[in-house]
Amino acid sequence: MTTATAGERAREAVDGGEAPVRWVWLAAWPVTAVFVLSNAATPLYVLWQREMGFGRGTLTVVFACYIAGLLGSLLVCGVVSDRIGRKPVLLPALGLALVACLVFATAGGVGALIAARLCTGIAVGAVVSAGMAAVTDVAGPARRRIAALLASCAMVFGAGLGPLLAGVLSETLPGPTVTVFAVEAVLLVSAVVVVVRMPVRGAHAGHGGGGRDAGGWVRVPGVPHGAGWHLALGIAVFAPGITATSFVLSLGPSLLAGLLGTGSRIVSGALAFAMFLSATGVQFAVRRLGRRAVLACGASATALGMAALLTAVHTGSVAALAGAALLAGAGQGMGQLGGLSLLNSAVPGTRLAEANAALNVGGYLPAGLLPVSAGYLSDAVGLTTGATVFGTALAGLAVAGGGVVLLGRRRVSSAA
């Protein structure tokens, strides 16, 4: 007689009904591990700029390559995951993330940084589609709300932990650009172990939903007929929220240097961590609210966060900058949770990874393009004017998104 492994027993539980609750939490770990990598390089760019001698324009190109890799990945990974399974997408993504760690750690020029950021973007795109869907698969139909909560929190917690970890390690240990990515590689290897043992069926949509999902393997991700309104509402709040956090991430170090007179990587990493910790905590705080209420609160937080950021820019208030970070994080967290919850309530598992990809395309497009545009504008007209124009526009988008949610309350309430 052979003894079943823990993973085999968990898979049997999935086939028979529900996996143990610990596996729902563990399934979220690969999402966290990859998102740690997504922002881990942020505090280190000042070191690379000093060593390699490149300017802000080149740094913008490096950032844009991450967004290009992420969006390109989203065009493929959601559909592929729904058709052939979560693991065949997640395992190569984690492998690519490990390659990115190696390239970052040994980077000797701008080309290496571009390659590493491109690999990182592709891995992140795979995880926000297949990884988040895997959490829902493991949780089962009866636990879809908690699955959306854990998947969303895993993303924002990892995004905040990355710059904090990198800031602390790079300031306190030798070989900063090597040490940071060596530690991240260990996290990614542990995520590989989790995915290998994860109690999720190999071919998810196989073909139970594949016959209804005609179309190419590479395409702009979408949702089934009848779920378009849910996707639109999620994007209306999530897109301004994640754009706000991207703006604070890009502007925060410059403001801190001016307000506090410090270029400390620990301080800038701590600001980013506080922002994403806010995004994590607020989701647990509002998890019992209806989806419409969560989205409306998210839009309000983003608008208030931009008002606080403008206050910080014009008055030099450190407290206002901290408030802007916390509110921006809350706005992204609630927008993301509301969007994922709506999709989980309306989209079958056979299309869920693609739906998650669609939500993230809608969010990351403005999050990638607008802060870069704001950076060039600030170079042309000054930081104060550029930040004022961008912050005002983004606050307007957040208010508009909240208005869409409130005007569409009947449709959302039917899903809440």
Short mmCIF file of C-alpha atoms in Angstrom, two decimals:
data_model
loop_
_atom_site.label_atom_id
_atom_site.label_comp_id
_atom_site.label_asym_id
_atom_site.label_seq_id
_atom_site.Cartn_x
_atom_site.Cartn_y
_atom_site.Cartn_z
CA MET A 1 0.00 0.00 0.00
CA THR A 2 1.34 3.44 -0.92
CA THR A 3 0.84 6.59 1.07
CA ALA A 4 -0.59 9.56 -0.85
CA THR A 5 1.41 12.76 -0.73
CA ALA A 6 -0.08 15.95 0.65
CA GLY A 7 -0.43 17.31 -2.88
CA GLU A 8 -2.22 14.16 -4.08
CA ARG A 9 -4.61 14.24 -1.13
CA ALA A 10 -5.33 17.90 -1.81
CA ARG A 11 -6.00 17.18 -5.47
CA GLU A 12 -8.41 14.43 -4.47
CA ALA A 13 -10.16 16.96 -2.25
CA VAL A 14 -10.48 19.32 -5.20
CA ASP A 15 -11.95 16.62 -7.39
CA GLY A 16 -14.37 15.72 -4.63
CA GLY A 17 -15.29 19.25 -3.59
CA GLU A 18 -12.97 21.65 -1.76
CA ALA A 19 -9.24 21.82 -1.17
CA PRO A 20 -8.00 22.49 2.39
CA VAL A 21 -8.07 26.20 3.16
CA ARG A 22 -4.28 26.32 3.58
CA TRP A 23 -3.97 25.57 -0.13
CA VAL A 24 -6.04 28.61 -1.00
CA TRP A 25 -3.45 30.73 0.83
CA LEU A 26 -0.51 28.80 -0.63
CA ALA A 27 -1.91 29.18 -4.15
CA ALA A 28 -1.54 32.95 -3.74
CA TRP A 29 2.18 32.70 -2.89
CA PRO A 30 3.46 32.52 -6.52
CA VAL A 31 1.59 35.77 -7.20
CA THR A 32 3.34 37.43 -4.26
CA ALA A 33 6.77 36.07 -5.20
CA VAL A 34 6.62 37.38 -8.77
CA PHE A 35 5.27 40.76 -7.70
CA VAL A 36 8.18 41.12 -5.26
CA LEU A 37 10.38 40.99 -8.37
CA SER A 38 8.20 43.49 -10.25
CA ASN A 39 9.26 46.43 -8.05
CA ALA A 40 12.48 45.11 -6.50
CA ALA A 41 14.63 47.02 -8.98
CA THR A 42 13.04 50.40 -8.16
CA PRO A 43 15.43 51.49 -5.33
CA LEU A 44 18.46 50.21 -7.27
CA TYR A 45 18.19 52.35 -10.39
CA VAL A 46 20.15 55.16 -8.78
CA LEU A 47 23.06 52.72 -8.32
CA TRP A 48 22.88 51.50 -11.91
CA GLN A 49 22.64 55.07 -13.20
CA ARG A 50 25.81 55.94 -11.30
CA GLU A 51 27.64 52.83 -12.54
CA MET A 52 26.44 52.86 -16.16
CA GLY A 53 26.01 56.58 -16.69
CA PHE A 54 22.53 56.69 -18.24
CA GLY A 55 19.93 59.42 -17.83
CA ARG A 56 16.21 59.72 -17.16
CA GLY A 57 15.27 59.13 -20.79
CA THR A 58 17.03 55.76 -20.79
CA LEU A 59 15.40 54.90 -17.48
CA THR A 60 12.01 55.57 -19.07
CA VAL A 61 12.86 53.12 -21.86
CA VAL A 62 13.79 50.46 -19.30
CA PHE A 63 10.45 50.98 -17.55
CA ALA A 64 8.56 50.90 -20.86
CA CYS A 65 10.09 47.50 -21.71
CA TYR A 66 8.53 46.08 -18.53
CA ILE A 67 5.10 47.38 -19.57
CA ALA A 68 5.60 46.05 -23.12
CA GLY A 69 6.47 42.59 -21.82
CA LEU A 70 3.56 42.60 -19.42
CA LEU A 71 0.97 43.68 -21.98
CA GLY A 72 2.31 41.26 -24.58
CA SER A 73 2.09 38.45 -22.05
CA LEU A 74 -1.50 39.36 -21.21
CA LEU A 75 -2.45 38.94 -24.88
CA VAL A 76 -1.41 35.29 -24.70
CA CYS A 77 -1.32 33.89 -21.19
CA GLY A 78 -4.97 34.24 -20.22
CA VAL A 79 -6.23 32.34 -23.25
CA VAL A 80 -3.47 29.70 -23.01
CA SER A 81 -4.11 29.16 -19.30
CA ASP A 82 -7.85 28.71 -19.81
CA ARG A 83 -7.25 26.20 -22.59
CA ILE A 84 -4.35 24.05 -21.37
CA GLY A 85 -4.19 24.71 -17.63
CA ARG A 86 -2.65 26.97 -15.00
CA LYS A 87 0.59 25.09 -14.33
CA PRO A 88 1.84 25.04 -17.96
CA VAL A 89 1.71 28.84 -17.85
CA LEU A 90 2.90 29.44 -14.29
CA LEU A 91 5.98 27.21 -14.32
CA PRO A 92 7.58 28.82 -17.42
CA ALA A 93 6.70 32.25 -15.99
CA LEU A 94 8.52 31.46 -12.75
CA GLY A 95 11.46 30.15 -14.77
CA LEU A 96 11.57 33.42 -16.71
CA ALA A 97 11.44 35.36 -13.44
CA LEU A 98 14.48 33.41 -12.24
CA VAL A 99 16.27 34.30 -15.47
CA ALA A 100 15.42 37.95 -14.81
CA CYS A 101 17.00 37.67 -11.34
CA LEU A 102 20.19 36.29 -12.86
CA VAL A 103 20.38 39.04 -15.49
CA PHE A 104 19.69 41.78 -12.93
CA ALA A 105 22.34 40.41 -10.58
CA THR A 106 25.02 40.31 -13.29
CA ALA A 107 23.94 43.37 -15.31
CA GLY A 108 26.84 45.25 -16.82
CA GLY A 109 24.96 47.59 -19.12
CA VAL A 110 21.62 49.06 -20.09
CA GLY A 111 20.89 46.20 -22.49
CA ALA A 112 20.91 43.73 -19.60
CA LEU A 113 18.52 45.90 -17.59
CA ILE A 114 16.17 46.09 -20.57
CA ALA A 115 16.27 42.31 -21.01
CA ALA A 116 15.66 41.71 -17.30
CA ARG A 117 12.72 44.12 -17.19
CA LEU A 118 11.22 42.56 -20.30
CA CYS A 119 11.43 39.09 -18.75
CA THR A 120 9.92 40.46 -15.54
CA GLY A 121 7.00 41.99 -17.41
CA ILE A 122 6.24 38.73 -19.22
CA ALA A 123 6.32 36.81 -15.93
CA VAL A 124 4.04 39.33 -14.23
CA GLY A 125 1.55 39.17 -17.11
CA ALA A 126 1.37 35.39 -16.79
CA VAL A 127 0.85 35.56 -13.04
CA VAL A 128 -1.91 38.17 -13.03
CA SER A 129 -3.90 36.03 -15.46
CA ALA A 130 -3.09 32.37 -14.72
CA GLY A 131 -1.90 32.82 -11.12
CA MET A 132 -4.94 34.70 -9.90
CA ALA A 133 -7.24 32.27 -11.70
CA ALA A 134 -5.41 29.37 -10.03
CA VAL A 135 -6.27 30.81 -6.60
CA THR A 136 -9.95 30.80 -7.58
CA ASP A 137 -9.70 27.25 -8.96
CA VAL A 138 -8.17 25.94 -5.74
CA ALA A 139 -10.71 27.79 -3.60
CA GLY A 140 -13.69 26.30 -5.42
CA PRO A 141 -17.08 27.85 -6.23
CA ALA A 142 -18.14 28.28 -2.61
CA ARG A 143 -15.08 30.42 -1.74
CA ARG A 144 -14.85 32.74 -4.72
CA ARG A 145 -15.04 35.93 -2.67
CA ILE A 146 -12.15 34.94 -0.41
CA ALA A 147 -10.22 33.80 -3.50
CA ALA A 148 -10.59 37.25 -5.07
CA LEU A 149 -9.47 38.84 -1.80
CA LEU A 150 -6.37 36.65 -1.41
CA ALA A 151 -5.33 36.94 -5.07
CA SER A 152 -5.68 40.71 -4.99
CA CYS A 153 -3.84 41.08 -1.67
CA ALA A 154 -1.06 38.77 -2.85
CA MET A 155 -0.43 41.08 -5.79
CA VAL A 156 -0.29 44.37 -3.89
CA PHE A 157 1.59 42.94 -0.89
CA GLY A 158 4.29 41.55 -3.17
CA ALA A 159 4.47 44.85 -5.08
CA GLY A 160 5.11 46.68 -1.81
CA LEU A 161 7.46 44.12 -0.28
CA GLY A 162 9.79 44.23 -3.30
CA PRO A 163 11.06 47.83 -2.93
CA LEU A 164 11.20 47.59 0.87
CA LEU A 165 13.25 44.39 0.72
CA ALA A 166 15.51 45.84 -1.95
CA GLY A 167 15.95 49.10 -0.08
CA VAL A 168 16.89 47.45 3.21
CA LEU A 169 19.18 44.79 1.70
CA SER A 170 20.95 47.23 -0.62
CA GLU A 171 21.68 49.66 2.24
CA THR A 172 22.79 47.10 4.81
CA LEU A 173 24.55 44.27 2.93
CA PRO A 174 27.49 44.16 0.51
CA GLY A 175 26.94 43.64 -3.20
CA PRO A 176 23.47 45.25 -3.20
CA THR A 177 22.50 44.51 -6.79
CA VAL A 178 23.49 40.86 -6.32
CA THR A 179 22.13 40.23 -2.82
CA VAL A 180 18.65 41.55 -3.56
CA PHE A 181 18.09 39.23 -6.50
CA ALA A 182 19.70 36.24 -4.80
CA VAL A 183 17.09 36.55 -2.03
CA GLU A 184 14.32 37.00 -4.61
CA ALA A 185 15.51 33.87 -6.44
CA VAL A 186 15.00 31.86 -3.25
CA LEU A 187 11.43 33.19 -2.99
CA LEU A 188 10.78 32.21 -6.60
CA VAL A 189 12.12 28.68 -6.11
CA SER A 190 9.73 28.23 -3.20
CA ALA A 191 6.92 29.41 -5.49
CA VAL A 192 7.91 26.77 -8.05
CA VAL A 193 7.55 24.09 -5.35
CA VAL A 194 4.08 25.40 -4.51
CA VAL A 195 2.95 25.37 -8.15
CA VAL A 196 4.23 21.83 -8.72
CA ARG A 197 2.24 20.58 -5.71
CA MET A 198 -0.77 22.85 -6.21
CA PRO A 199 -4.06 20.91 -6.21
CA VAL A 200 -5.39 22.31 -9.47
CA ARG A 201 -6.41 20.28 -12.49
CA GLY A 202 -3.87 20.18 -15.29
CA ALA A 203 -6.11 21.18 -18.21
CA HIS A 204 -8.64 23.59 -16.84
CA ALA A 205 -10.81 24.49 -19.79
CA GLY A 206 -9.75 21.49 -21.72
CA HIS A 207 -12.20 21.29 -23.48
CA GLY A 208 -15.12 21.61 -21.25
CA GLY A 209 -15.30 25.24 -22.22
CA GLY A 210 -12.87 25.20 -25.07
CA GLY A 211 -15.46 24.41 -27.70
CA ARG A 212 -17.36 27.54 -26.83
CA ASP A 213 -14.20 29.63 -26.83
CA ALA A 214 -13.42 29.91 -30.50
CA GLY A 215 -10.72 32.32 -31.52
CA GLY A 216 -6.98 32.73 -31.80
CA TRP A 217 -4.43 31.99 -29.13
CA VAL A 218 -3.05 35.52 -29.31
CA ARG A 219 -5.72 38.21 -28.97
CA VAL A 220 -6.89 41.14 -26.94
CA PRO A 221 -8.35 39.43 -23.86
CA GLY A 222 -12.05 39.81 -23.17
CA VAL A 223 -14.96 38.33 -21.26
CA PRO A 224 -17.95 36.19 -22.25
CA HIS A 225 -21.15 37.81 -23.47
CA GLY A 226 -23.04 39.36 -20.56
CA ALA A 227 -19.97 40.07 -18.42
CA GLY A 228 -18.75 43.16 -20.30
CA TRP A 229 -20.40 45.57 -17.87
CA HIS A 230 -18.67 43.89 -14.92
CA LEU A 231 -15.32 44.30 -16.68
CA ALA A 232 -16.02 47.93 -17.56
CA LEU A 233 -16.90 48.83 -13.97
CA GLY A 234 -13.78 47.14 -12.65
CA ILE A 235 -11.53 48.99 -15.11
CA ALA A 236 -13.26 52.32 -14.39
CA VAL A 237 -11.97 52.21 -10.79
CA PHE A 238 -8.93 49.91 -10.99
CA ALA A 239 -7.24 51.84 -13.83
CA PRO A 240 -7.11 55.22 -12.01
CA GLY A 241 -6.10 53.41 -8.81
CA ILE A 242 -3.12 51.55 -10.23
CA THR A 243 -2.10 54.62 -12.24
CA ALA A 244 -2.07 56.62 -9.00
CA THR A 245 0.23 54.13 -7.27
CA SER A 246 2.51 54.10 -10.34
CA PHE A 247 2.65 57.89 -10.22
CA VAL A 248 3.50 57.93 -6.51
CA LEU A 249 6.16 55.26 -7.09
CA SER A 250 7.80 57.30 -9.82
CA LEU A 251 7.42 60.70 -8.12
CA GLY A 252 7.94 59.65 -4.49
CA PRO A 253 11.77 59.39 -4.45
CA SER A 254 12.13 62.84 -6.06
CA LEU A 255 9.72 64.41 -3.59
CA LEU A 256 11.39 62.70 -0.65
CA ALA A 257 14.78 63.94 -1.78
CA GLY A 258 13.42 67.48 -1.96
CA LEU A 259 11.31 67.41 1.21
CA LEU A 260 13.59 65.40 3.49
CA GLY A 261 16.91 65.98 1.80
CA THR A 262 17.58 62.24 1.63
CA GLY A 263 18.18 59.76 -1.14
CA SER A 264 17.93 56.81 1.24
CA ARG A 265 16.75 53.67 -0.53
CA ILE A 266 15.27 52.44 2.76
CA VAL A 267 13.07 55.53 3.10
CA SER A 268 11.80 55.37 -0.50
CA GLY A 269 11.27 51.62 -0.17
CA ALA A 270 9.37 52.14 3.08
CA LEU A 271 7.08 54.69 1.40
CA ALA A 272 6.26 52.20 -1.35
CA PHE A 273 5.73 49.43 1.19
CA ALA A 274 3.37 51.61 3.23
CA MET A 275 1.38 52.38 0.10
CA PHE A 276 0.92 48.74 -0.83
CA LEU A 277 0.40 47.69 2.78
CA SER A 278 -2.52 50.12 2.75
CA ALA A 279 -3.76 48.44 -0.43
CA THR A 280 -3.57 45.06 1.33
CA GLY A 281 -5.12 46.07 4.64
CA VAL A 282 -8.03 48.01 3.17
CA GLN A 283 -9.16 44.95 1.24
CA PHE A 284 -9.55 42.95 4.42
CA ALA A 285 -11.35 45.91 6.00
CA VAL A 286 -13.96 46.19 3.23
CA ARG A 287 -14.33 42.52 2.34
CA ARG A 288 -17.86 42.34 3.79
CA LEU A 289 -19.14 45.33 1.81
CA GLY A 290 -21.03 44.94 -1.43
CA ARG A 291 -19.04 45.17 -4.64
CA ARG A 292 -20.59 48.52 -5.64
CA ALA A 293 -19.66 50.03 -2.28
CA VAL A 294 -16.07 48.74 -2.55
CA LEU A 295 -15.67 50.25 -6.02
CA ALA A 296 -17.19 53.59 -4.99
CA CYS A 297 -14.88 53.79 -1.97
CA GLY A 298 -11.91 52.91 -4.19
CA ALA A 299 -12.68 55.74 -6.60
CA SER A 300 -13.04 58.18 -3.70
CA ALA A 301 -9.72 57.12 -2.17
CA THR A 302 -7.88 57.59 -5.47
CA ALA A 303 -9.33 61.09 -5.95
CA LEU A 304 -8.43 62.07 -2.38
CA GLY A 305 -4.95 60.59 -2.83
CA MET A 306 -4.30 62.82 -5.83
CA ALA A 307 -5.55 65.85 -3.88
CA ALA A 308 -3.09 64.98 -1.10
CA LEU A 309 -0.27 64.55 -3.62
CA LEU A 310 -0.96 68.00 -5.08
CA THR A 311 -0.91 69.39 -1.56
CA ALA A 312 2.48 67.78 -0.96
CA VAL A 313 3.88 69.18 -4.21
CA HIS A 314 2.70 72.73 -3.52
CA THR A 315 3.30 72.95 0.24
CA GLY A 316 6.27 70.62 0.77
CA SER A 317 4.35 68.62 3.37
CA VAL A 318 5.78 65.19 4.19
CA ALA A 319 2.52 64.29 5.95
CA ALA A 320 0.58 65.05 2.76
CA LEU A 321 2.96 62.87 0.73
CA ALA A 322 2.49 60.00 3.18
CA GLY A 323 -1.27 60.49 3.04
CA ALA A 324 -1.17 60.47 -0.75
CA ALA A 325 0.67 57.16 -0.75
CA LEU A 326 -1.75 55.54 1.71
CA LEU A 327 -4.83 56.80 -0.15
CA ALA A 328 -3.47 55.82 -3.56
CA GLY A 329 -2.77 52.33 -2.22
CA ALA A 330 -6.28 52.09 -0.81
CA GLY A 331 -7.72 53.21 -4.14
CA GLN A 332 -5.83 50.56 -6.08
CA GLY A 333 -6.61 47.87 -3.53
CA MET A 334 -10.35 48.47 -3.52
CA GLY A 335 -10.52 48.94 -7.28
CA GLN A 336 -8.66 45.70 -7.80
CA LEU A 337 -10.72 43.76 -5.26
CA GLY A 338 -13.99 45.09 -6.65
CA GLY A 339 -12.99 44.30 -10.23
CA LEU A 340 -11.78 40.77 -9.46
CA SER A 341 -14.87 40.05 -7.35
CA LEU A 342 -17.18 41.15 -10.14
CA LEU A 343 -15.37 38.94 -12.65
CA ASN A 344 -15.35 35.97 -10.25
CA SER A 345 -19.11 36.35 -9.85
CA ALA A 346 -19.88 36.57 -13.56
CA VAL A 347 -17.22 34.63 -15.51
CA PRO A 348 -16.97 30.80 -15.61
CA GLY A 349 -13.66 29.17 -14.76
CA THR A 350 -13.11 28.29 -18.41
CA ARG A 351 -12.64 32.00 -19.22
CA LEU A 352 -11.46 33.39 -15.87
CA ALA A 353 -7.74 33.76 -16.64
CA GLU A 354 -8.57 35.64 -19.83
CA ALA A 355 -11.00 37.88 -17.91
CA ASN A 356 -8.30 38.63 -15.31
CA ALA A 357 -5.94 39.49 -18.16
CA ALA A 358 -8.53 41.86 -19.64
CA LEU A 359 -8.91 43.69 -16.32
CA ASN A 360 -5.15 44.11 -16.05
CA VAL A 361 -4.75 45.30 -19.64
CA GLY A 362 -7.32 47.99 -18.87
CA GLY A 363 -5.40 48.95 -15.73
CA TYR A 364 -1.78 48.71 -16.86
CA LEU A 365 -2.16 50.61 -20.13
CA PRO A 366 -2.80 53.95 -18.41
CA ALA A 367 -0.53 52.98 -15.49
CA GLY A 368 2.33 52.53 -17.93
CA LEU A 369 1.68 55.41 -20.31
CA LEU A 370 0.47 58.26 -18.11
CA PRO A 371 3.30 58.39 -15.53
CA VAL A 372 5.87 58.28 -18.35
CA SER A 373 4.05 61.16 -20.06
CA ALA A 374 3.98 63.02 -16.74
CA GLY A 375 7.73 62.50 -16.41
CA TYR A 376 8.44 64.09 -19.79
CA LEU A 377 5.99 66.89 -19.02
CA SER A 378 7.74 67.55 -15.71
CA ASP A 379 11.09 67.73 -17.48
CA ALA A 380 9.63 70.33 -19.85
CA VAL A 381 7.64 72.54 -17.48
CA GLY A 382 8.89 71.61 -14.03
CA LEU A 383 7.92 69.07 -11.40
CA THR A 384 5.27 71.23 -9.74
CA THR A 385 3.38 72.05 -12.95
CA GLY A 386 3.70 68.54 -14.39
CA ALA A 387 2.49 66.90 -11.19
CA THR A 388 -0.39 69.37 -10.94
CA VAL A 389 -1.62 68.66 -14.47
CA PHE A 390 -1.30 64.90 -14.06
CA GLY A 391 -2.75 64.73 -10.55
CA THR A 392 -5.75 66.85 -11.53
CA ALA A 393 -6.45 64.73 -14.60
CA LEU A 394 -6.15 61.50 -12.65
CA ALA A 395 -8.44 62.77 -9.89
CA GLY A 396 -10.98 63.61 -12.59
CA LEU A 397 -10.74 60.07 -14.01
CA ALA A 398 -11.27 58.60 -10.54
CA VAL A 399 -14.35 60.74 -9.95
CA ALA A 400 -15.69 59.74 -13.37
CA GLY A 401 -15.10 56.07 -12.56
CA GLY A 402 -16.97 56.44 -9.28
CA GLY A 403 -19.80 58.13 -11.12
CA VAL A 404 -20.03 55.24 -13.58
CA VAL A 405 -20.26 52.81 -10.66
CA LEU A 406 -23.02 54.78 -8.95
CA LEU A 407 -24.99 55.28 -12.17
CA GLY A 408 -24.72 51.57 -12.90
CA ARG A 409 -25.77 50.52 -9.40
CA ARG A 410 -28.61 48.31 -10.59
CA ARG A 411 -26.37 46.14 -12.74
CA VAL A 412 -23.68 45.91 -10.08
CA SER A 413 -26.14 45.28 -7.27
CA SER A 414 -27.48 42.28 -9.13
CA ALA A 415 -24.04 40.73 -8.79
CA ALA A 416 -23.27 41.95 -5.28
#
